[in-house]
Amino acid sequence: MIDTIRREVIVSICKQVFGTNHRVSSVSKITPISEQGIPRIDGCTQHICYHVCCHNSTKSYVFRFFRDLPNREDRYIHEEGIYRLLSQELSLPVPKILYTDHTRQLVSTNYIIMEYVSGEHWQFLAHSDNPRTNSIEKMKIQEQVGALCAQIHGLEKSSQDNQSFIQTLLRSIENLERCVEDGQYQVSLSAISEAKDLIQKAPWLKLTKHSLYKADAEILFSKDHRQNWDVSAIIDVEAMDFGDPYLDLTNFLCEPTPIWKLEEPLEVVSPEETRKKPLFRGYESVRSIDYSRLAKVCIAMHLSIMCSTAAQIYWPEIRQYINVKKREEIYDSLLDACVNRYLIG
């Protein structure tokens, strides 16, 4: 796994891509940063990123290198296609991709160069403990994010495979099933089997249309000329794709806590209360939500994500941090919620 790229390699790439007149003035690695305990810039396990400035250019650049080999060239094609969709179909601000390379002549991995776009991550600005923004600004930022996601979900195409989400869910649950059969967790195999059966039969998982969904793409904000926070760019879109738009709403529901950190099943306790949340209020200003279906997708997605991590118990470097008893309690409660409350019908 590649962990760093030497400055002289980046200088050579700059000369090759932009010409010898582009002289590098600074190279800084983009690393996770927190401010007052609030994540401001997230780290990335797949890429190594650098912010690069040149003496004779008013613009600066992001150089993003893949950590692992082999890399697939179609990742770049997909990412460029998503940026093009967002820009051309929705007129949303995105960074311009300037160059991609998979020849590995100057560096032993694939890389991509794009314009650097300044801005703050919306989760950082909207965090309840962030003193940079007041309560009204936090609310308006969340409403904008909700409305923006509804716009993105408006890009639809006919579903060629309405079983894809079902198959993803089943693979995750089978991951837990194998661990239980191997004696790693004490969880009811009959409950696992019943959940799998219900998922295979669930009509609400079979969509005739798929929407473009945000996934873990980042939405940046900066202040406009009136000193109001506004969207400056959507970045890191490589995971965006067409599928079930309620996957984004599932993440909204547990914001700011990642779903995999929840110790209780993720539930839509009350549609009325959920509608009052700024993210959902902004979303529903553009697009309606079926809260009955959302409740089912939330619990299925939470189960899927937790089951997908079950095999971590075989990894020595992670096993020492796993509270097996707590994991078993979470699996039991999720399976109970799925089988007895949500996945039926």
Coordinates of C-alpha atoms in Angstrom, one line a residue:
M1 CA 0.0 0.0 0.0
I2 CA 1.3 3.4 -1.0
D3 CA 1.4 5.9 1.9
T4 CA 3.2 9.0 0.5
I5 CA 4.3 10.6 -2.8
R6 CA 7.6 12.4 -2.9
R7 CA 7.6 16.1 -3.7
E8 CA 9.9 15.6 -6.7
V9 CA 7.5 13.2 -8.2
I10 CA 4.7 15.8 -8.0
V11 CA 7.0 18.4 -9.5
S12 CA 7.7 16.1 -12.4
I13 CA 4.0 15.4 -12.9
C14 CA 3.3 19.2 -13.0
K15 CA 5.9 19.7 -15.7
Q16 CA 4.5 16.9 -17.8
V17 CA 0.9 18.0 -17.4
F18 CA 1.1 21.8 -17.3
G19 CA 4.5 22.5 -19.0
T20 CA 7.8 23.6 -17.7
N21 CA 6.6 27.1 -17.0
H22 CA 4.5 25.7 -14.1
R23 CA 6.9 25.8 -11.1
V24 CA 5.6 24.3 -7.9
S25 CA 5.6 26.6 -5.0
S26 CA 4.1 24.4 -2.3
V27 CA 2.9 20.8 -1.8
S28 CA 0.9 20.0 1.3
K29 CA -0.6 16.6 2.1
I30 CA -4.4 16.7 2.9
T31 CA -4.8 14.9 6.2
P32 CA -7.7 14.6 8.7
I33 CA -8.2 17.8 10.7
S34 CA -10.4 18.4 13.7
E35 CA -11.3 21.7 15.3
Q36 CA -12.5 21.8 18.9
G37 CA -13.1 18.1 18.6
I38 CA -15.2 18.4 15.5
P39 CA -14.0 16.7 12.3
R40 CA -13.2 19.4 9.8
I41 CA -11.5 17.4 7.1
D42 CA -12.0 13.6 6.9
G43 CA -9.3 11.2 6.1
C44 CA -9.4 8.8 3.1
T45 CA -8.5 5.2 3.1
Q46 CA -8.5 4.8 -0.7
H47 CA -6.5 7.9 -1.7
I48 CA -3.5 10.1 -0.8
C49 CA -4.3 13.7 -1.6
Y50 CA -2.1 16.7 -2.0
H51 CA -2.9 20.4 -2.4
V52 CA -0.4 21.8 -5.0
C53 CA 0.2 25.5 -5.7
C54 CA 2.3 26.9 -8.6
H55 CA 4.2 30.2 -8.8
N56 CA 2.6 31.4 -12.1
S57 CA -1.0 30.3 -11.6
T58 CA -3.9 31.9 -9.7
K59 CA -5.4 28.4 -9.4
S60 CA -4.3 25.6 -7.2
Y61 CA -4.8 21.9 -7.6
V62 CA -5.6 18.6 -5.9
F63 CA -3.5 15.6 -6.8
R64 CA -5.2 12.4 -5.8
F65 CA -3.3 9.1 -5.9
F66 CA -4.8 5.7 -5.3
R67 CA -3.3 3.9 -2.3
D68 CA -3.9 0.3 -3.5
L69 CA -3.1 -1.6 -6.7
P70 CA -4.5 -2.8 -8.9
N71 CA -6.5 0.2 -9.9
R72 CA -9.3 0.2 -12.5
E73 CA -9.3 2.9 -15.1
D74 CA -13.1 2.9 -15.2
R75 CA -13.1 4.6 -11.7
Y76 CA -12.0 7.7 -13.4
I77 CA -14.6 7.4 -16.2
H78 CA -17.4 6.9 -13.7
E79 CA -16.2 9.9 -11.6
E80 CA -16.0 12.2 -14.6
G81 CA -19.4 11.0 -15.7
I82 CA -20.9 11.9 -12.3
Y83 CA -19.3 15.3 -12.3
R84 CA -20.7 15.9 -15.8
L85 CA -24.2 14.9 -14.7
L86 CA -24.2 17.2 -11.7
S87 CA -22.8 20.1 -13.7
Q88 CA -24.8 19.8 -17.0
E89 CA -28.1 18.4 -15.7
L90 CA -28.4 20.2 -12.4
S91 CA -26.0 23.2 -12.8
L92 CA -24.3 22.3 -9.6
P93 CA -20.8 23.5 -8.8
V94 CA -18.1 20.8 -9.2
P95 CA -14.3 20.8 -9.5
K96 CA -12.9 20.6 -13.0
I97 CA -11.0 17.4 -13.7
L98 CA -7.8 18.4 -15.5
Y99 CA -5.9 15.2 -16.0
T100 CA -6.0 11.5 -15.3
D101 CA -3.2 9.0 -15.6
H102 CA -3.0 5.2 -15.4
T103 CA 0.2 4.6 -17.2
R104 CA 2.3 4.5 -14.0
Q105 CA 5.3 5.9 -15.7
L106 CA 6.1 8.6 -13.1
V107 CA 4.5 7.0 -10.1
S108 CA 3.4 3.4 -9.4
T109 CA -0.3 4.0 -9.1
N110 CA -3.1 5.8 -10.9
Y111 CA -3.8 9.4 -10.1
I112 CA -6.1 12.3 -11.0
I113 CA -5.6 16.1 -11.0
M114 CA -8.4 18.5 -10.5
E115 CA -8.9 22.1 -9.6
Y116 CA -8.8 22.9 -5.9
V117 CA -12.1 24.2 -4.6
S118 CA -12.1 26.0 -1.2
G119 CA -14.9 25.6 1.3
E120 CA -15.9 23.9 4.6
H121 CA -17.7 20.6 4.9
W122 CA -21.3 21.0 5.7
Q123 CA -21.2 18.6 8.6
F124 CA -18.5 20.6 10.2
L125 CA -20.4 23.9 9.9
A126 CA -23.7 22.4 11.0
H127 CA -22.3 20.6 14.0
S128 CA -24.1 21.7 17.1
D129 CA -20.8 22.4 19.0
N130 CA -19.3 24.5 16.2
P131 CA -18.9 28.1 17.4
R132 CA -18.2 29.4 13.8
T133 CA -21.9 29.2 12.9
N134 CA -25.0 30.3 14.9
S135 CA -28.2 28.2 15.2
I136 CA -29.9 29.9 12.2
E137 CA -26.9 29.3 10.0
K138 CA -26.7 25.7 11.0
M139 CA -30.4 25.3 10.2
K140 CA -30.1 27.0 6.8
I141 CA -27.1 24.9 5.8
Q142 CA -28.9 21.7 6.6
E143 CA -32.0 22.8 4.7
Q144 CA -29.8 23.5 1.7
V145 CA -28.2 20.1 1.9
G146 CA -31.6 18.4 2.1
A147 CA -32.9 20.3 -0.9
L148 CA -29.7 19.7 -2.8
C149 CA -30.0 15.9 -2.2
A150 CA -33.6 16.0 -3.4
Q151 CA -32.4 17.7 -6.6
I152 CA -29.8 15.0 -7.1
H153 CA -32.4 12.3 -6.4
G154 CA -34.5 13.8 -9.2
L155 CA -32.0 12.4 -11.7
E156 CA -33.6 9.0 -12.4
K157 CA -33.2 6.2 -14.8
S158 CA -35.1 2.9 -15.3
S159 CA -33.9 0.1 -13.1
Q160 CA -32.2 -2.6 -15.1
D161 CA -31.8 -4.7 -12.0
N162 CA -34.3 -4.3 -9.2
Q163 CA -32.6 -7.1 -7.2
S164 CA -29.2 -5.3 -6.7
F165 CA -30.0 -3.8 -3.3
I166 CA -31.6 -7.1 -2.2
Q167 CA -28.5 -9.0 -3.2
T168 CA -26.3 -6.5 -1.3
L169 CA -28.4 -6.9 1.8
L170 CA -28.3 -10.7 1.6
R171 CA -24.5 -10.8 1.1
S172 CA -24.0 -8.7 4.2
I173 CA -26.4 -10.9 6.3
E174 CA -24.7 -14.1 5.0
N175 CA -21.4 -12.6 6.3
L176 CA -22.8 -12.6 9.8
E177 CA -24.3 -16.0 9.3
R178 CA -20.9 -17.6 8.5
C179 CA -19.4 -16.0 11.6
V180 CA -22.2 -17.4 13.8
E181 CA -21.8 -20.9 12.2
D182 CA -18.1 -20.6 13.0
G183 CA -18.9 -19.9 16.6
Q184 CA -17.6 -16.3 16.6
Y185 CA -21.0 -14.8 17.8
Q186 CA -23.9 -16.2 19.7
V187 CA -26.8 -15.0 17.5
S188 CA -30.0 -16.9 16.5
L189 CA -29.5 -18.6 13.1
S190 CA -33.2 -19.0 12.7
A191 CA -33.7 -15.2 13.1
I192 CA -31.0 -14.7 10.4
S193 CA -32.7 -17.1 8.1
E194 CA -36.1 -15.4 8.6
A195 CA -34.6 -12.0 7.9
K196 CA -33.1 -13.3 4.7
D197 CA -36.4 -14.8 3.6
L198 CA -38.3 -11.6 4.3
I199 CA -35.7 -9.5 2.4
Q200 CA -35.9 -11.8 -0.7
K201 CA -39.7 -11.3 -0.7
A202 CA -39.9 -7.6 0.2
P203 CA -41.7 -5.7 -2.6
W204 CA -40.7 -2.3 -1.3
L205 CA -37.0 -3.1 -2.1
K206 CA -37.8 -3.6 -5.8
L207 CA -37.7 -0.2 -7.5
T208 CA -38.7 0.3 -11.1
K209 CA -36.6 3.5 -11.2
H210 CA -33.2 4.3 -9.6
S211 CA -32.1 7.8 -8.5
L212 CA -28.6 9.2 -8.4
Y213 CA -27.8 9.2 -4.7
K214 CA -25.1 11.2 -2.8
A215 CA -23.5 8.4 -0.9
D216 CA -20.4 9.8 0.9
A217 CA -19.8 12.7 -1.5
E218 CA -18.9 15.9 0.3
I219 CA -20.8 19.2 0.0
L220 CA -18.7 22.2 0.6
F221 CA -20.0 25.6 1.7
S222 CA -18.4 29.1 1.6
K223 CA -19.7 32.6 2.3
D224 CA -21.1 34.6 -0.6
H225 CA -20.8 38.3 -1.2
R226 CA -23.6 38.9 1.4
Q227 CA -21.7 36.7 3.9
N228 CA -24.3 34.0 3.7
W229 CA -23.2 30.3 3.6
D230 CA -23.8 28.8 0.2
V231 CA -22.8 25.6 -1.6
S232 CA -19.4 26.1 -3.2
A233 CA -18.8 22.6 -4.6
I234 CA -19.7 18.9 -4.5
I235 CA -16.6 16.8 -4.3
D236 CA -15.4 13.2 -3.8
V237 CA -18.2 11.8 -5.9
E238 CA -16.6 8.5 -6.9
A239 CA -19.1 6.5 -4.7
M240 CA -22.1 8.2 -6.2
D241 CA -24.3 6.0 -8.4
F242 CA -27.8 5.2 -9.3
G243 CA -29.8 3.2 -6.8
D244 CA -32.2 3.6 -3.9
P245 CA -32.4 7.3 -2.9
Y246 CA -33.5 6.4 0.6
L247 CA -30.0 5.3 1.4
D248 CA -29.1 9.0 1.7
L249 CA -32.1 9.6 3.9
T250 CA -31.0 6.8 6.2
N251 CA -27.8 8.7 6.8
F252 CA -29.7 11.9 7.3
L253 CA -31.7 10.3 10.0
C254 CA -28.8 9.4 12.2
E255 CA -26.7 12.5 11.4
P256 CA -24.2 13.4 12.8
T257 CA -23.5 9.9 14.2
P258 CA -22.3 7.3 11.6
I259 CA -24.8 4.5 11.3
W260 CA -22.2 1.9 12.1
K261 CA -21.7 3.6 15.5
L262 CA -25.3 3.3 16.6
E263 CA -26.0 0.8 19.4
E264 CA -29.8 0.8 18.9
P265 CA -31.8 0.1 15.7
L266 CA -32.2 3.1 13.5
E267 CA -35.9 3.9 13.5
V268 CA -38.2 6.5 12.2
V269 CA -39.9 7.1 15.6
S270 CA -42.4 9.7 14.3
P271 CA -42.8 11.0 10.7
E272 CA -44.1 14.3 12.2
E273 CA -41.0 14.8 14.3
T274 CA -38.7 13.7 11.4
R275 CA -40.2 16.3 9.1
K276 CA -39.2 19.0 11.6
K277 CA -35.5 18.3 11.1
P278 CA -33.9 20.8 8.8
L279 CA -32.4 18.2 6.5
F280 CA -35.8 16.6 6.0
R281 CA -37.6 19.9 5.8
G282 CA -35.2 21.0 3.1
Y283 CA -35.6 17.7 1.2
E284 CA -39.4 17.8 1.3
S285 CA -39.4 21.4 -0.1
V286 CA -38.3 19.7 -3.3
R287 CA -39.4 16.0 -3.1
S288 CA -41.8 14.0 -1.0
I289 CA -40.8 11.1 1.3
D290 CA -42.7 7.9 2.0
Y291 CA -41.9 7.5 5.7
S292 CA -43.3 4.0 5.9
R293 CA -40.9 2.8 3.3
L294 CA -38.1 4.9 4.9
A295 CA -38.6 3.1 8.2
K296 CA -38.1 -0.3 6.5
V297 CA -35.0 0.8 4.5
C298 CA -33.4 2.3 7.6
I299 CA -33.6 -0.9 9.6
A300 CA -32.5 -3.1 6.6
M301 CA -29.6 -0.8 5.9
H302 CA -28.5 -0.7 9.5
L303 CA -28.6 -4.5 9.7
S304 CA -26.7 -4.7 6.4
I305 CA -23.9 -2.4 7.5
M306 CA -23.5 -4.1 10.9
C307 CA -23.4 -7.5 9.3
S308 CA -20.9 -6.4 6.7
T309 CA -18.4 -5.7 9.6
A310 CA -19.0 -9.1 11.3
A311 CA -15.9 -10.6 9.7
Q312 CA -13.6 -8.0 11.4
I313 CA -13.5 -10.5 14.3
Y314 CA -11.0 -12.5 12.3
W315 CA -8.7 -9.5 11.9
P316 CA -6.2 -9.6 14.8
E317 CA -5.5 -5.8 14.7
I318 CA -9.3 -5.1 15.0
R319 CA -10.5 -8.0 17.1
Q320 CA -8.9 -6.7 20.3
Y321 CA -11.2 -3.6 20.1
I322 CA -14.5 -5.5 19.4
N323 CA -16.9 -5.9 22.3
V324 CA -18.4 -9.2 21.2
K325 CA -21.2 -9.2 23.8
K326 CA -22.2 -5.7 22.7
R327 CA -22.1 -6.7 19.0
E328 CA -24.3 -9.7 19.8
E329 CA -26.8 -7.4 21.5
I330 CA -26.9 -5.1 18.5
Y331 CA -27.3 -8.0 16.1
D332 CA -30.1 -9.5 18.2
S333 CA -32.0 -6.2 18.4
L334 CA -31.6 -5.4 14.7
L335 CA -32.8 -8.9 13.7
D336 CA -35.8 -8.6 16.1
A337 CA -36.7 -5.2 14.6
C338 CA -36.4 -6.6 11.1
V339 CA -38.4 -9.8 11.6
N340 CA -41.1 -8.6 14.0
R341 CA -41.7 -4.9 13.2
Y342 CA -40.4 -3.7 9.8
L343 CA -39.7 -6.2 7.1
I344 CA -43.1 -7.8 7.1
G345 CA -45.3 -6.7 4.2

